[in-house]
PDB file of C-alpha atoms in Angstrom:
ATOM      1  CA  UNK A   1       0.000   0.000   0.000  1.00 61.00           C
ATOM      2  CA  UNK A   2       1.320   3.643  -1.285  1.00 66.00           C
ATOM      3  CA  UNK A   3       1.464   5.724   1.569  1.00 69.00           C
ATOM      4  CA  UNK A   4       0.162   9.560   1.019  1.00 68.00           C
ATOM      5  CA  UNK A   5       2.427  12.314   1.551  1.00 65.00           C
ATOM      6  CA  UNK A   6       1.747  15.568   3.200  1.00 69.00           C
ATOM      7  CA  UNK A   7       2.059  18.380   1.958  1.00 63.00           C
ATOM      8  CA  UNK A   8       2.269  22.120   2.878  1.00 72.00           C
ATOM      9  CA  UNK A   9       1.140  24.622   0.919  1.00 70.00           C
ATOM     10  CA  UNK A  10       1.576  28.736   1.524  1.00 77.00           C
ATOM     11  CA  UNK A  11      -1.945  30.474   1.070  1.00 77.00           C
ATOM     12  CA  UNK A  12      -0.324  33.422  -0.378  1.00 80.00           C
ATOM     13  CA  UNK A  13       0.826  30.765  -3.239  1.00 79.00           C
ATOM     14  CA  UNK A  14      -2.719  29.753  -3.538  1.00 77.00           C
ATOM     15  CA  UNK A  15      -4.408  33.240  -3.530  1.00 79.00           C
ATOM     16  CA  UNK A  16      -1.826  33.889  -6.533  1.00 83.00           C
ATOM     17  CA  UNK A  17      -3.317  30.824  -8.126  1.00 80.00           C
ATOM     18  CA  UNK A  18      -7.110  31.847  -7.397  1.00 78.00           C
ATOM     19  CA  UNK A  19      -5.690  35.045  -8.714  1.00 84.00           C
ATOM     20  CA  UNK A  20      -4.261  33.719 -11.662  1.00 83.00           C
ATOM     21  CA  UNK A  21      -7.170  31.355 -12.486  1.00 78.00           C
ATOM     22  CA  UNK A  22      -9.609  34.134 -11.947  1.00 80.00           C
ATOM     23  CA  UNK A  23      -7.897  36.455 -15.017  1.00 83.00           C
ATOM     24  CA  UNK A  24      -8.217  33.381 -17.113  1.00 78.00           C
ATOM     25  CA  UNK A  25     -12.134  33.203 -16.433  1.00 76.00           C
ATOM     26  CA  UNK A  26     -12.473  36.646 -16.887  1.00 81.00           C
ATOM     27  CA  UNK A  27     -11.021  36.622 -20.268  1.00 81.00           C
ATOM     28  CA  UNK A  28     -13.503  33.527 -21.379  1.00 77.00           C
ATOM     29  CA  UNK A  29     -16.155  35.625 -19.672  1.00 78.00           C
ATOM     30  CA  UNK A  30     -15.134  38.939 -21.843  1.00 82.00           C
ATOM     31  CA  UNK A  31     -14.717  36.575 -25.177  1.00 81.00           C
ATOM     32  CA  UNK A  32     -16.886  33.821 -24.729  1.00 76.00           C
ATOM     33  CA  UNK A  33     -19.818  35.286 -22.999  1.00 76.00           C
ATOM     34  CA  UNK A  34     -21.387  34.202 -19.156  1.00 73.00           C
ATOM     35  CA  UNK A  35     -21.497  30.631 -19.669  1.00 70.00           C
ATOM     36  CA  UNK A  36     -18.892  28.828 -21.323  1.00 66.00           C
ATOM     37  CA  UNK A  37     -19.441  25.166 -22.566  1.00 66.00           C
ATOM     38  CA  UNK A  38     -17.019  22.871 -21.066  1.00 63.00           C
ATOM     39  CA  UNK A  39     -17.741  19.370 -22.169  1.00 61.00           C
ATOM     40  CA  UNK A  40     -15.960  16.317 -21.644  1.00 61.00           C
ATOM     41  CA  UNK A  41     -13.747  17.630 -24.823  1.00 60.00           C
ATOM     42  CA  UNK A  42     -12.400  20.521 -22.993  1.00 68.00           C
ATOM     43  CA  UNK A  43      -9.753  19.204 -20.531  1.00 73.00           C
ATOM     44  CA  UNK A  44      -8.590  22.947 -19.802  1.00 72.00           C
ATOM     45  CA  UNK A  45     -11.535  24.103 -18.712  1.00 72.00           C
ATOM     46  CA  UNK A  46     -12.579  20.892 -16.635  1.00 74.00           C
ATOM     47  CA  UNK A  47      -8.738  21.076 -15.450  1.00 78.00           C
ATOM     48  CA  UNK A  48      -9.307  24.913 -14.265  1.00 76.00           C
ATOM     49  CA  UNK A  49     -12.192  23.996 -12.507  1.00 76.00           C
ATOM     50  CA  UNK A  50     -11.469  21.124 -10.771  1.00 81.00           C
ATOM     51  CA  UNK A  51      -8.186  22.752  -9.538  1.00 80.00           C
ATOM     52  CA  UNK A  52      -9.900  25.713  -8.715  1.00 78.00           C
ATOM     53  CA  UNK A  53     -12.768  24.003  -6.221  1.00 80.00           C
ATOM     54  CA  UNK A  54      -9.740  21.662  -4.602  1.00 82.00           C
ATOM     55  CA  UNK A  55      -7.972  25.294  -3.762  1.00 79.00           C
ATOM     56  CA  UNK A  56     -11.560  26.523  -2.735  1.00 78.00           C
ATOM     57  CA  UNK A  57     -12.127  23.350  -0.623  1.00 80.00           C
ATOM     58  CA  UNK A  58      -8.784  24.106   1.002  1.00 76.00           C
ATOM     59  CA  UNK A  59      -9.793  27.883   2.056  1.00 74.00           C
ATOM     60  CA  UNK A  60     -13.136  26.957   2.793  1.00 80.00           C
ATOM     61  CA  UNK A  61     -14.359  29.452  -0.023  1.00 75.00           C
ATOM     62  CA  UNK A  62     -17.368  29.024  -2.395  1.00 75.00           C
ATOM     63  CA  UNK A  63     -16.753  26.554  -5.122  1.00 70.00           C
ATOM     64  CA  UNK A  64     -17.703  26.807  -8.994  1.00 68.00           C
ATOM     65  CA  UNK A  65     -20.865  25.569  -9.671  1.00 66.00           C
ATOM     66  CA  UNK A  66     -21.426  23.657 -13.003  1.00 59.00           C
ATOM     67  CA  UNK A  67     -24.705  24.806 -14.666  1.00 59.00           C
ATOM     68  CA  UNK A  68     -25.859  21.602 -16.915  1.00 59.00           C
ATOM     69  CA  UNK A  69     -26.836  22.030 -20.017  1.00 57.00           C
ATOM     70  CA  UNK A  70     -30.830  21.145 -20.401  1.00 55.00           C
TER      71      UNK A  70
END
């Protein structure tokens, strides 16, 4: 069995990231529009998001909420 490693993490390293990620949505936002499709296709987006809510999980901050497509 693979132990897990612990890991420390500054928060001023992940409010840059949260930063950084947060510029990246806004420029979607500004060229794509409010909603942005990000099916199973689009890895970046799903990868952005998913890094985003671990990071938000971590802070105890409000998460991204996918809206599904009807």
């Amino acid at each position: 069995m693979t132990k897990k490693a612990t890991v420390t993490v500054s928060c001023d390293l992940l409010n840059e990231l949260l930063c950084a990620q947060n510029k990246i949505i806004v420029n979607y936002k500004i060229n794509k529009g409010k909603h942005i499709y990000c099916g199973r296709w689009n890895e970046e987006i799903n990868d952005l998001i998913e890094t985003y809510n671990q990071v938000a999980e971590i802070l105890n901050i409000e998460k991204m909420k996918l809206i599904p497509n009807n």
